[in-house]
Amino acid sequence: MSEKKTKYIFVTGGVLSSLGKGITAASIGTLLKHTGQRVGVLKLDPYINVDPGTMSPLEHGEVFVTKDGAETDLDLGHYERFLDTSLTQNNNFTTGLVYKTVIENERKGKYLGKTIQVVPHIVNEIKERIVRAGEGKDILIVELGGTTGDIEGLPFLETIRQMKHELGKSQVMNVHVTLLPYIKAAGELKTKPTQHSVQELRRIGIAPHMLVLRAEVPVPNEIKRKIAYSCDVDEESVIVAEDAPTIYQVPLNFLRQDILTPICKQLELKDCQPKMDEWTDLVHKIIMPSNEVKIAFVGKYLDLKESYKSLTEALIHAGAHLDSRVNIKWVDSEKVEEEGAAKFLNDCDGILVAGGFGERGVEGKIQAIQYAREEKIPFLGICLGMQLSMIEFARNVLGLKDANSVEFDPDTPNPIIYLIDEFIDSAGAKQIRTTTSPMGGTLRLGEYECETKEGSNLRAAYGSAVIYERHRHRYEANPKYREAFEANGMDITGESHGLIEAVEVVDHPWFLGVQFHPEFTSRLQNANPAILAFVKASMEHKK
Ligand code: GLN
């Protein structure tokens, strides 16, 4: 371990969930990073699932996949996008995982016959994992999921309390994010829920050093003073997080309130002047761009757009770099199935078919792809989107009318997309996959290298012969059909150790299907090359 001890900023939430705690934590991290600190992040999830991998996207928003193949909470995506860094499975853990480890250790006899209890065993396991996540960092931002007062959160709060006690004052800072509700009838912002939430934290033994108040309307100074007084924090440590036109503006809003002054005071940090010029410029282009472009987003879970969070954010990043607003037209693939593609897609500059699982809406997506291919509209297919673009081509160009994926028709005579029964994973280990494998843990997950073909859209986008992108899928393109595809105008332009990673329609202005998920590596300051190239092609198509 480095001699310089890691400092910790714990971010908890009060009153209710969905307050933007993750954005608050990411924003504080971003500002500190731009002062030159090495910033790490950790998300603690108090639920019992071992990881979010098997949760429905309707349940928990998007499953974010890290470079090392962990299926994590979507907040980790925000952290990568804000901090422009790649996180690993050590940056997120759940109560379920903590208990699993402790119970496994107990079975191995590691606790020497002791009675296993929440304090100390569970708390110590949490603590060890926090310390491990902070290794090699100057500052670790730790976000605790859920709301203060939840039964599940208690062991985590106890850990935070103990760490402050053990590490000392200048090593730990507690930030509490709460809501200031505005009561219309009274025309008043109410401070009582915040006071109660802080009281609850104090009861557990945690005194917040900073309060971040979410409010829909501007917060007058006298309210800030009242909260500072009643909650016993310094007035300069009461920060308002008002609604922002883009999440990327939040760090700048915090900076305007001098948030780093109390943070640097508490943690005894020296340089507190972040360099935010590039960031400010990108935010300006998100809010007031010179151009705009309309992309059709053809998908299934459209009522829960959170499940495509990384992708919609990646489109924003690309737009910021191209000085263009990216307007998304949400197109329900089941509607396309019923009413045809043209009705929904004829006014769009680009067509995007994203990843997905299960059969619902698949035929509509295939129709949208056919429309993009025939009408020569820029197209990007991601994961299932690539698989369906091959099925569409097989059916309508190669004339294999029954072409399908074994995911949707296990007995198809033309399995364009099939299940390989073994493959070598990113850690070099052999993985076995069969139709009867359990749901969790059998996907091809995480980062794999991909060789790009010279002269392809893919190569042009990345400017590199070898690229690295992340995966989350079970099925693969079947190499048996490769020659037929290439002889008829669909090129294989990306490959990973013999697996097909990218396809392109040759006679088309811009058509790319990728087996990987480019959206997972897109950051505000480093937009993903494939998505950037797609938005650019769509802007050219518009002209
Ligand atoms: N359902 C497909 C598979 O498992 C695609 C998955 C995805 O789009 N993420 O291969």
Coordinates of C-alpha atoms and ligand atoms in Angstrom, one line a residue:
M1 CA 0.0 0.0 0.0
S2 CA 1.1 3.6 -0.7
E3 CA 2.3 5.5 2.3
K4 CA -0.2 8.3 1.7
K5 CA -3.3 7.2 3.4
T6 CA -6.6 7.1 1.4
K7 CA -9.2 9.6 2.5
Y8 CA -12.9 8.7 2.3
I9 CA -16.0 10.7 1.4
F10 CA -19.1 8.8 2.4
V11 CA -22.3 9.9 0.6
T12 CA -25.6 8.8 2.1
G13 CA -29.1 9.8 1.2
G14 CA -32.1 10.8 3.3
V15 CA -35.9 11.3 3.0
L16 CA -36.4 9.3 -0.2
S17 CA -34.5 7.6 -3.1
S18 CA -33.9 8.8 -6.6
L19 CA -32.5 12.1 -5.3
G20 CA -29.4 11.9 -7.6
K21 CA -27.1 10.7 -4.9
G22 CA -24.9 9.0 -7.5
I23 CA -24.7 12.2 -9.6
T24 CA -23.8 14.2 -6.5
A25 CA -21.1 11.7 -5.6
A26 CA -19.8 11.6 -9.2
S27 CA -19.8 15.4 -9.4
I28 CA -17.8 15.8 -6.2
G29 CA -15.4 13.2 -7.5
T30 CA -15.1 15.0 -10.9
L31 CA -14.1 18.3 -9.2
L32 CA -11.6 16.6 -7.0
K33 CA -10.1 14.7 -9.9
H34 CA -9.7 17.9 -11.9
T35 CA -7.6 19.3 -9.0
G36 CA -5.1 16.5 -9.6
Q37 CA -6.2 14.0 -6.9
R38 CA -6.4 10.3 -7.6
V39 CA -10.1 9.6 -7.1
G40 CA -11.7 6.2 -6.7
V41 CA -15.3 5.4 -6.3
L42 CA -17.3 2.6 -4.6
K43 CA -21.0 1.9 -4.7
L44 CA -22.5 0.0 -1.8
D45 CA -25.8 -1.7 -2.5
P46 CA -27.8 -2.9 0.6
Y47 CA -30.0 -5.4 -1.3
I48 CA -29.6 -9.1 -0.9
N49 CA -28.9 -10.1 -4.5
V50 CA -25.3 -11.1 -4.9
D51 CA -25.1 -8.9 -8.0
P52 CA -27.7 -7.1 -10.2
G53 CA -27.0 -9.4 -13.1
T54 CA -30.2 -11.4 -13.0
M55 CA -32.5 -8.4 -12.1
S56 CA -34.9 -7.3 -14.7
P57 CA -34.1 -3.9 -16.2
L58 CA -37.6 -2.9 -15.2
E59 CA -36.6 -3.6 -11.6
H60 CA -33.3 -1.9 -11.4
G61 CA -32.5 0.2 -14.5
E62 CA -29.6 -0.9 -16.6
V63 CA -27.1 -3.5 -15.7
F64 CA -23.7 -1.9 -16.3
V65 CA -20.9 -4.1 -17.3
T66 CA -17.4 -3.3 -16.1
K67 CA -14.2 -4.0 -18.1
D68 CA -13.5 -7.2 -16.0
G69 CA -17.0 -8.5 -16.7
A70 CA -18.9 -7.6 -13.5
E71 CA -22.6 -6.9 -13.8
T72 CA -23.1 -3.9 -11.6
D73 CA -25.4 -1.1 -10.6
L74 CA -26.0 1.6 -13.2
D75 CA -24.5 4.2 -11.0
L76 CA -21.1 2.8 -11.8
G77 CA -21.8 3.9 -15.3
H78 CA -22.2 7.5 -14.1
Y79 CA -18.9 7.2 -12.3
E80 CA -17.1 6.1 -15.4
R81 CA -18.8 8.7 -17.5
F82 CA -17.9 11.5 -15.1
L83 CA -14.5 10.4 -14.0
D84 CA -13.4 9.0 -17.4
T85 CA -12.0 5.9 -15.7
S86 CA -12.6 2.2 -15.9
L87 CA -13.9 0.5 -12.8
T88 CA -13.9 -3.1 -11.8
Q89 CA -15.9 -5.5 -9.7
N90 CA -14.2 -4.1 -6.6
N91 CA -16.0 -0.9 -7.1
N92 CA -19.5 -2.2 -6.3
F93 CA -20.8 -4.8 -3.8
T94 CA -24.0 -5.8 -2.2
T95 CA -25.2 -7.1 1.1
G96 CA -25.7 -10.5 -0.6
L97 CA -22.1 -10.7 -1.6
V98 CA -20.9 -9.7 1.9
Y99 CA -23.0 -12.4 3.5
K100 CA -22.0 -14.9 0.9
T101 CA -18.3 -14.3 1.7
V102 CA -18.8 -14.4 5.4
I103 CA -20.8 -17.6 5.3
E104 CA -18.3 -19.2 3.0
N105 CA -15.5 -18.2 5.4
E106 CA -17.6 -19.6 8.3
R107 CA -17.9 -23.0 6.5
K108 CA -14.1 -23.0 5.9
G109 CA -13.7 -22.6 9.7
K110 CA -12.0 -19.2 9.3
Y111 CA -13.6 -17.7 12.4
L112 CA -12.3 -20.3 14.8
G113 CA -15.6 -21.5 16.1
K114 CA -16.9 -18.0 17.1
T115 CA -20.5 -17.0 16.8
I116 CA -20.9 -15.1 13.5
Q117 CA -22.6 -11.7 14.0
V118 CA -23.4 -8.5 12.1
V119 CA -21.0 -6.7 14.4
P120 CA -18.1 -7.5 14.0
H121 CA -18.1 -10.0 11.2
I122 CA -20.3 -8.5 8.6
V123 CA -19.1 -5.0 9.4
N124 CA -15.5 -6.1 9.2
E125 CA -16.1 -7.7 5.8
I126 CA -17.6 -4.4 4.5
K127 CA -14.7 -2.5 5.9
E128 CA -12.1 -4.7 4.3
R129 CA -13.9 -4.3 0.9
I130 CA -14.0 -0.5 1.3
V131 CA -10.3 -0.3 2.2
R132 CA -9.4 -2.6 -0.8
A133 CA -11.4 -0.3 -3.2
G134 CA -9.4 2.7 -1.9
E135 CA -6.0 1.2 -2.4
G136 CA -3.7 3.4 -4.5
K137 CA -6.2 6.4 -4.4
D138 CA -5.9 9.7 -2.6
I139 CA -9.6 9.9 -2.1
L140 CA -12.3 7.2 -2.3
I141 CA -15.9 8.4 -2.8
V142 CA -18.2 5.8 -1.2
E143 CA -21.9 6.0 -2.1
L144 CA -24.3 4.1 0.0
G145 CA -27.5 3.0 -1.8
G146 CA -30.9 3.3 -0.3
T147 CA -32.1 5.8 2.3
T148 CA -31.1 6.5 5.9
G149 CA -33.4 4.5 8.2
D150 CA -33.7 1.5 5.9
I151 CA -33.2 -1.8 7.8
E152 CA -30.7 -3.0 5.1
G153 CA -28.5 0.0 5.4
L154 CA -27.6 -0.3 9.1
P155 CA -24.5 -2.5 8.8
F156 CA -23.1 -0.2 6.2
L157 CA -23.8 2.9 8.4
E158 CA -22.2 1.2 11.4
T159 CA -19.1 0.6 9.2
I160 CA -19.0 4.3 8.2
R161 CA -19.2 5.2 11.9
Q162 CA -16.4 2.9 12.9
M163 CA -14.2 4.0 10.1
K164 CA -14.4 7.7 11.1
H165 CA -13.6 6.6 14.7
E166 CA -10.6 4.5 13.6
L167 CA -9.1 6.7 10.9
G168 CA -9.5 10.1 12.5
K169 CA -11.1 13.4 11.6
S170 CA -9.1 14.6 8.5
Q171 CA -9.4 11.2 6.8
V172 CA -13.2 10.9 6.6
M173 CA -16.0 13.2 5.4
N174 CA -19.7 12.5 5.6
V175 CA -21.9 14.0 2.9
H176 CA -25.7 13.6 3.3
V177 CA -28.0 14.2 0.3
T178 CA -31.6 15.1 1.2
L179 CA -34.7 16.6 -0.2
L180 CA -36.2 20.1 0.4
P181 CA -39.8 19.6 -0.7
Y182 CA -41.6 22.6 -1.9
I183 CA -45.2 22.8 -0.7
K184 CA -47.1 24.8 -3.3
A185 CA -50.1 25.7 -1.1
A186 CA -47.9 27.2 1.5
G187 CA -45.4 28.5 -1.0
E188 CA -42.7 27.2 1.2
L189 CA -39.6 25.0 1.2
K190 CA -39.8 22.5 4.1
T191 CA -36.7 21.7 6.1
K192 CA -38.3 19.2 8.5
P193 CA -37.6 16.0 6.5
T194 CA -33.9 17.0 6.3
Q195 CA -33.8 17.7 10.0
H196 CA -35.4 14.3 10.7
S197 CA -33.0 12.5 8.4
V198 CA -30.0 14.1 10.0
Q199 CA -31.4 13.2 13.4
E200 CA -31.7 9.6 12.3
L201 CA -28.1 9.6 11.1
R202 CA -26.9 11.1 14.4
R203 CA -28.8 8.4 16.3
I204 CA -26.7 5.8 14.4
G205 CA -23.6 7.8 15.4
I206 CA -22.8 9.7 12.2
A207 CA -22.6 13.4 12.1
P208 CA -22.8 14.8 8.5
H209 CA -20.1 17.4 7.6
M210 CA -22.0 18.5 4.5
L211 CA -25.6 18.6 3.3
V212 CA -26.5 18.6 -0.3
L213 CA -30.1 19.7 -0.7
R214 CA -32.2 18.7 -3.7
A215 CA -34.8 21.3 -4.5
E216 CA -37.0 22.2 -7.4
V217 CA -36.9 25.9 -6.7
P218 CA -34.1 28.3 -5.7
V219 CA -33.2 28.0 -2.0
P220 CA -33.0 31.3 -0.2
N221 CA -30.0 31.9 2.1
E222 CA -32.1 32.1 5.1
I223 CA -33.3 28.5 4.6
K224 CA -29.7 27.4 4.2
R225 CA -28.8 29.2 7.4
K226 CA -31.7 27.6 9.2
I227 CA -30.6 24.1 8.0
A228 CA -27.0 24.8 9.0
Y229 CA -28.1 25.9 12.4
S230 CA -30.6 23.1 13.1
C231 CA -28.5 20.3 11.6
D232 CA -25.2 21.6 13.1
V233 CA -23.2 21.9 9.9
D234 CA -21.2 25.0 8.7
E235 CA -23.2 27.3 6.5
E236 CA -20.7 27.0 3.7
S237 CA -21.3 23.2 3.9
V238 CA -24.9 23.5 2.9
I239 CA -24.9 23.0 -0.8
V240 CA -27.9 23.2 -3.1
A241 CA -28.4 20.8 -6.0
E242 CA -31.1 22.5 -8.0
D243 CA -32.5 20.8 -11.1
A244 CA -30.0 21.2 -14.0
P245 CA -30.5 21.1 -17.8
T246 CA -27.9 18.3 -18.0
I247 CA -26.4 16.1 -15.3
Y248 CA -23.0 17.2 -16.5
Q249 CA -23.7 20.7 -15.3
V250 CA -24.0 19.6 -11.7
P251 CA -20.2 19.7 -10.9
L252 CA -20.2 23.3 -12.3
N253 CA -23.2 24.2 -10.1
F254 CA -21.4 22.8 -7.1
L255 CA -18.2 24.7 -8.0
R256 CA -20.1 28.0 -8.2
Q257 CA -21.1 27.4 -4.5
D258 CA -17.5 26.7 -3.6
I259 CA -18.1 23.2 -2.5
L260 CA -14.4 22.4 -2.5
T261 CA -13.6 24.9 0.2
P262 CA -15.3 22.9 3.0
I263 CA -14.2 19.6 1.5
C264 CA -10.6 20.6 1.3
K265 CA -10.8 22.0 4.9
Q266 CA -12.3 18.9 6.3
L267 CA -9.9 16.5 4.5
E268 CA -6.9 18.9 4.8
L269 CA -6.2 18.9 1.0
K270 CA -4.0 21.6 -0.5
D271 CA -4.8 22.3 -4.1
C272 CA -8.4 23.1 -4.5
Q273 CA -8.6 24.8 -7.9
P274 CA -10.1 22.3 -10.4
K275 CA -9.3 22.8 -14.1
M276 CA -12.8 22.6 -15.6
D277 CA -12.4 24.5 -19.0
E278 CA -12.8 21.5 -21.3
W279 CA -15.7 20.2 -19.2
T280 CA -17.4 23.6 -19.2
D281 CA -17.1 23.8 -23.0
L282 CA -18.7 20.4 -23.5
V283 CA -21.5 21.3 -21.2
H284 CA -22.1 24.4 -23.1
K285 CA -22.4 22.3 -26.3
I286 CA -24.9 20.0 -24.7
I287 CA -27.1 22.9 -23.6
M288 CA -26.7 25.2 -26.6
P289 CA -25.5 23.2 -29.6
S290 CA -25.3 24.7 -33.1
N291 CA -26.9 21.6 -34.8
E292 CA -29.4 18.9 -34.3
V293 CA -30.0 15.4 -35.5
K294 CA -32.8 12.9 -35.1
I295 CA -32.0 9.3 -34.2
A296 CA -34.7 6.6 -34.1
F297 CA -34.1 4.3 -31.1
V298 CA -35.9 1.1 -31.8
G299 CA -36.4 -1.0 -28.7
K300 CA -38.5 -3.0 -26.3
Y301 CA -38.3 -1.6 -22.7
L302 CA -39.2 1.8 -23.9
D303 CA -41.4 2.6 -20.9
L304 CA -38.2 2.4 -18.8
K305 CA -35.6 4.4 -20.5
E306 CA -33.3 4.0 -17.6
S307 CA -32.5 0.5 -18.9
Y308 CA -30.7 2.2 -21.9
K309 CA -29.0 4.8 -19.7
S310 CA -25.4 4.2 -21.0
L311 CA -26.6 4.4 -24.6
T312 CA -28.6 7.6 -24.2
E313 CA -25.7 9.1 -22.3
A314 CA -23.3 8.0 -25.0
L315 CA -25.4 9.8 -27.6
I316 CA -25.2 12.9 -25.5
H317 CA -21.4 12.6 -25.4
A318 CA -21.2 12.2 -29.1
G319 CA -23.5 15.2 -29.6
A320 CA -21.3 17.3 -27.3
H321 CA -18.2 16.6 -29.3
L322 CA -20.0 17.2 -32.6
D323 CA -21.8 20.4 -31.3
S324 CA -25.1 18.8 -32.1
R325 CA -28.2 18.0 -30.1
V326 CA -29.2 14.4 -30.5
N327 CA -32.9 14.1 -30.5
I328 CA -34.0 10.6 -29.8
K329 CA -37.3 9.3 -31.3
W330 CA -38.3 6.3 -29.2
V331 CA -39.8 3.7 -31.5
D332 CA -41.6 0.7 -30.0
S333 CA -40.5 -2.3 -32.0
E334 CA -43.9 -4.0 -31.4
K335 CA -45.6 -1.0 -33.1
V336 CA -43.3 -1.3 -36.1
E337 CA -44.3 -5.0 -36.3
E338 CA -48.0 -4.0 -36.4
E339 CA -47.8 -0.8 -38.6
G340 CA -44.6 -1.1 -40.6
A341 CA -41.3 0.7 -40.4
A342 CA -41.7 3.6 -42.7
K343 CA -44.4 5.3 -40.7
F344 CA -42.0 5.7 -37.7
L345 CA -38.7 6.0 -39.4
N346 CA -39.1 8.1 -42.5
D347 CA -38.3 11.4 -40.7
C348 CA -35.1 10.1 -39.0
D349 CA -31.5 10.8 -39.8
G350 CA -30.1 7.6 -38.2
I351 CA -31.5 4.3 -36.9
L352 CA -30.3 2.6 -33.8
V353 CA -31.3 -1.0 -32.7
A354 CA -29.9 -1.7 -29.2
G355 CA -29.3 -4.8 -27.3
G356 CA -31.9 -6.9 -25.7
F357 CA -33.0 -10.4 -24.6
G358 CA -36.1 -12.4 -25.4
E359 CA -38.4 -12.6 -28.4
R360 CA -40.8 -9.8 -27.9
G361 CA -40.5 -7.1 -30.5
V362 CA -37.8 -8.9 -32.5
E363 CA -39.7 -9.0 -35.8
G364 CA -40.3 -5.2 -35.6
K365 CA -36.6 -4.6 -35.0
I366 CA -35.8 -6.7 -38.1
Q367 CA -38.2 -4.6 -40.1
A368 CA -36.5 -1.4 -38.9
I369 CA -33.1 -2.8 -40.0
Q370 CA -34.4 -3.8 -43.4
Y371 CA -35.7 -0.2 -43.8
A372 CA -32.3 1.2 -42.8
R373 CA -30.5 -1.0 -45.2
E374 CA -32.8 -0.5 -48.2
E375 CA -33.4 3.2 -47.7
K376 CA -29.7 3.7 -47.0
I377 CA -30.1 5.4 -43.7
P378 CA -27.1 5.3 -41.3
F379 CA -27.6 2.3 -39.0
L380 CA -26.0 1.1 -35.8
G381 CA -26.9 -2.3 -34.4
I382 CA -25.7 -3.1 -30.9
C383 CA -25.4 -6.7 -29.7
L384 CA -28.9 -8.1 -30.4
G385 CA -29.0 -5.3 -33.0
M386 CA -26.0 -6.8 -34.8
Q387 CA -27.5 -10.3 -34.5
L388 CA -30.8 -9.2 -36.0
S389 CA -29.0 -7.3 -38.8
M390 CA -27.4 -10.6 -39.9
I391 CA -30.7 -12.4 -39.6
E392 CA -32.4 -9.7 -41.7
F393 CA -29.6 -10.0 -44.4
A394 CA -29.9 -13.8 -44.4
R395 CA -33.6 -13.7 -44.9
N396 CA -33.9 -10.9 -47.4
V397 CA -30.6 -11.0 -49.3
L398 CA -29.4 -14.6 -49.0
G399 CA -33.0 -15.8 -49.4
L400 CA -32.9 -18.0 -46.2
K401 CA -36.5 -17.2 -45.2
D402 CA -36.3 -19.3 -42.0
A403 CA -33.0 -17.8 -40.8
N404 CA -33.1 -17.0 -37.1
S405 CA -31.3 -17.1 -33.8
V406 CA -31.6 -20.2 -31.7
E407 CA -32.6 -17.8 -28.9
F408 CA -36.0 -17.4 -30.6
D409 CA -36.3 -20.6 -32.6
P410 CA -34.2 -23.4 -31.1
D411 CA -34.9 -25.7 -34.1
T412 CA -34.3 -23.2 -37.0
P413 CA -32.7 -24.9 -40.0
N414 CA -30.6 -21.8 -40.5
P415 CA -29.1 -20.8 -37.1
I416 CA -27.4 -17.5 -38.1
I417 CA -27.0 -16.8 -34.4
Y418 CA -26.2 -19.9 -32.3
L419 CA -24.9 -21.0 -29.0
I420 CA -21.2 -22.1 -28.9
D421 CA -20.7 -24.5 -26.1
E422 CA -17.4 -23.4 -24.8
F423 CA -15.3 -20.3 -25.1
I424 CA -12.2 -18.7 -23.4
D425 CA -13.2 -15.8 -21.2
S426 CA -11.4 -12.5 -20.6
A427 CA -9.4 -14.0 -17.7
G428 CA -8.2 -16.9 -20.0
A429 CA -10.4 -19.5 -18.3
K430 CA -12.6 -22.0 -20.2
Q431 CA -16.3 -21.3 -19.9
I432 CA -18.9 -23.9 -20.7
R433 CA -22.3 -22.7 -22.0
T434 CA -25.3 -24.9 -22.8
T435 CA -29.0 -24.2 -23.1
T436 CA -29.4 -25.6 -19.6
S437 CA -26.8 -23.5 -17.9
P438 CA -28.2 -21.3 -15.1
M439 CA -29.1 -17.8 -16.1
G440 CA -26.5 -16.0 -14.1
G441 CA -22.8 -16.2 -15.0
T442 CA -23.1 -17.8 -18.4
L443 CA -23.0 -14.8 -20.6
R444 CA -19.9 -13.6 -22.4
L445 CA -19.1 -10.7 -20.2
G446 CA -16.6 -7.9 -20.0
E447 CA -13.8 -6.6 -22.3
Y448 CA -12.5 -8.6 -25.3
E449 CA -10.1 -7.4 -27.9
C450 CA -11.4 -7.1 -31.5
E451 CA -9.4 -6.8 -34.7
T452 CA -10.8 -4.4 -37.1
K453 CA -10.7 -4.8 -40.9
E454 CA -8.8 -2.3 -43.0
G455 CA -11.0 0.1 -44.9
S456 CA -14.1 -0.6 -42.8
N457 CA -16.4 1.9 -40.9
L458 CA -15.2 0.2 -37.7
R459 CA -11.5 0.8 -38.5
A460 CA -12.2 4.4 -39.6
A461 CA -14.2 5.1 -36.4
Y462 CA -11.5 3.9 -34.0
G463 CA -8.4 4.6 -36.1
S464 CA -6.9 1.4 -34.7
A465 CA -6.3 -2.2 -35.8
V466 CA -7.1 -3.6 -32.4
I467 CA -9.8 -2.2 -30.1
Y468 CA -11.2 -3.2 -26.7
E469 CA -14.9 -3.2 -26.0
R470 CA -17.3 -4.8 -23.5
H471 CA -19.7 -7.7 -23.9
R472 CA -22.9 -9.0 -22.4
H473 CA -24.6 -11.7 -24.4
R474 CA -25.1 -15.5 -24.6
Y475 CA -25.3 -16.1 -28.4
E476 CA -22.8 -15.7 -31.2
A477 CA -22.8 -15.2 -34.9
N478 CA -22.4 -18.5 -36.7
P479 CA -19.2 -18.6 -38.8
K480 CA -20.7 -21.3 -41.1
Y481 CA -22.5 -18.5 -43.0
R482 CA -19.6 -16.2 -43.3
E483 CA -18.7 -16.9 -46.9
A484 CA -22.3 -16.4 -48.0
F485 CA -22.6 -13.1 -46.2
E486 CA -19.3 -11.8 -47.7
A487 CA -20.1 -12.9 -51.2
N488 CA -23.4 -11.0 -51.1
G489 CA -22.4 -7.7 -49.6
M490 CA -22.2 -8.0 -45.9
D491 CA -18.6 -7.9 -44.6
I492 CA -17.3 -9.2 -41.4
T493 CA -15.2 -6.2 -40.2
G494 CA -14.4 -7.1 -36.6
E495 CA -13.2 -10.4 -35.1
S496 CA -12.1 -11.6 -31.7
H497 CA -10.2 -15.0 -31.7
G498 CA -12.4 -16.3 -34.5
L499 CA -15.7 -14.9 -33.1
I500 CA -17.6 -12.5 -35.3
E501 CA -17.7 -9.1 -33.6
A502 CA -18.8 -6.6 -36.3
V503 CA -20.6 -6.6 -39.7
E504 CA -21.2 -4.0 -42.3
V505 CA -23.3 -3.7 -45.4
V506 CA -20.9 -2.7 -48.2
D507 CA -23.3 -0.9 -50.5
H508 CA -24.5 1.6 -47.9
P509 CA -23.4 5.0 -46.7
W510 CA -22.9 3.8 -43.0
F511 CA -24.1 0.5 -41.7
L512 CA -22.5 -1.1 -38.7
G513 CA -23.5 -4.0 -36.4
V514 CA -21.4 -4.7 -33.4
Q515 CA -21.6 -7.7 -31.0
F516 CA -20.1 -5.6 -28.2
H517 CA -21.7 -2.7 -26.3
P518 CA -19.8 0.4 -27.3
E519 CA -22.0 2.5 -24.9
F520 CA -20.2 1.1 -21.8
T521 CA -17.0 2.9 -22.6
S522 CA -18.3 6.3 -23.6
R523 CA -17.5 9.2 -21.3
L524 CA -18.3 12.9 -21.6
Q525 CA -14.7 13.8 -22.2
N526 CA -14.0 10.7 -24.4
A527 CA -17.0 9.9 -26.5
N528 CA -17.1 6.3 -27.8
P529 CA -15.7 6.2 -31.4
A530 CA -18.4 3.9 -32.9
I531 CA -21.3 6.0 -31.5
L532 CA -19.5 9.2 -32.5
A533 CA -19.1 8.0 -36.0
F534 CA -22.7 6.9 -36.2
V535 CA -24.0 10.3 -35.1
K536 CA -21.6 12.0 -37.5
A537 CA -22.9 9.8 -40.4
S538 CA -26.5 10.7 -39.3
M539 CA -25.6 14.4 -39.4
E540 CA -24.2 14.0 -42.9
H541 CA -27.3 12.0 -44.0
K542 CA -29.4 14.9 -42.8
K543 CA -27.6 17.3 -45.1
Ligands
GLN1 N1 -30.0 -11.8 -26.5 C1 -28.8 -11.8 -27.2 C2 -27.7 -12.7 -26.7 O1 -27.8 -13.2 -25.5 C3 -28.2 -10.3 -27.2 C4 -27.9 -9.8 -25.9 C5 -27.7 -8.3 -25.9 O2 -28.1 -7.6 -26.8 N2 -27.1 -7.8 -24.8 O3 -26.7 -13.0 -27.3

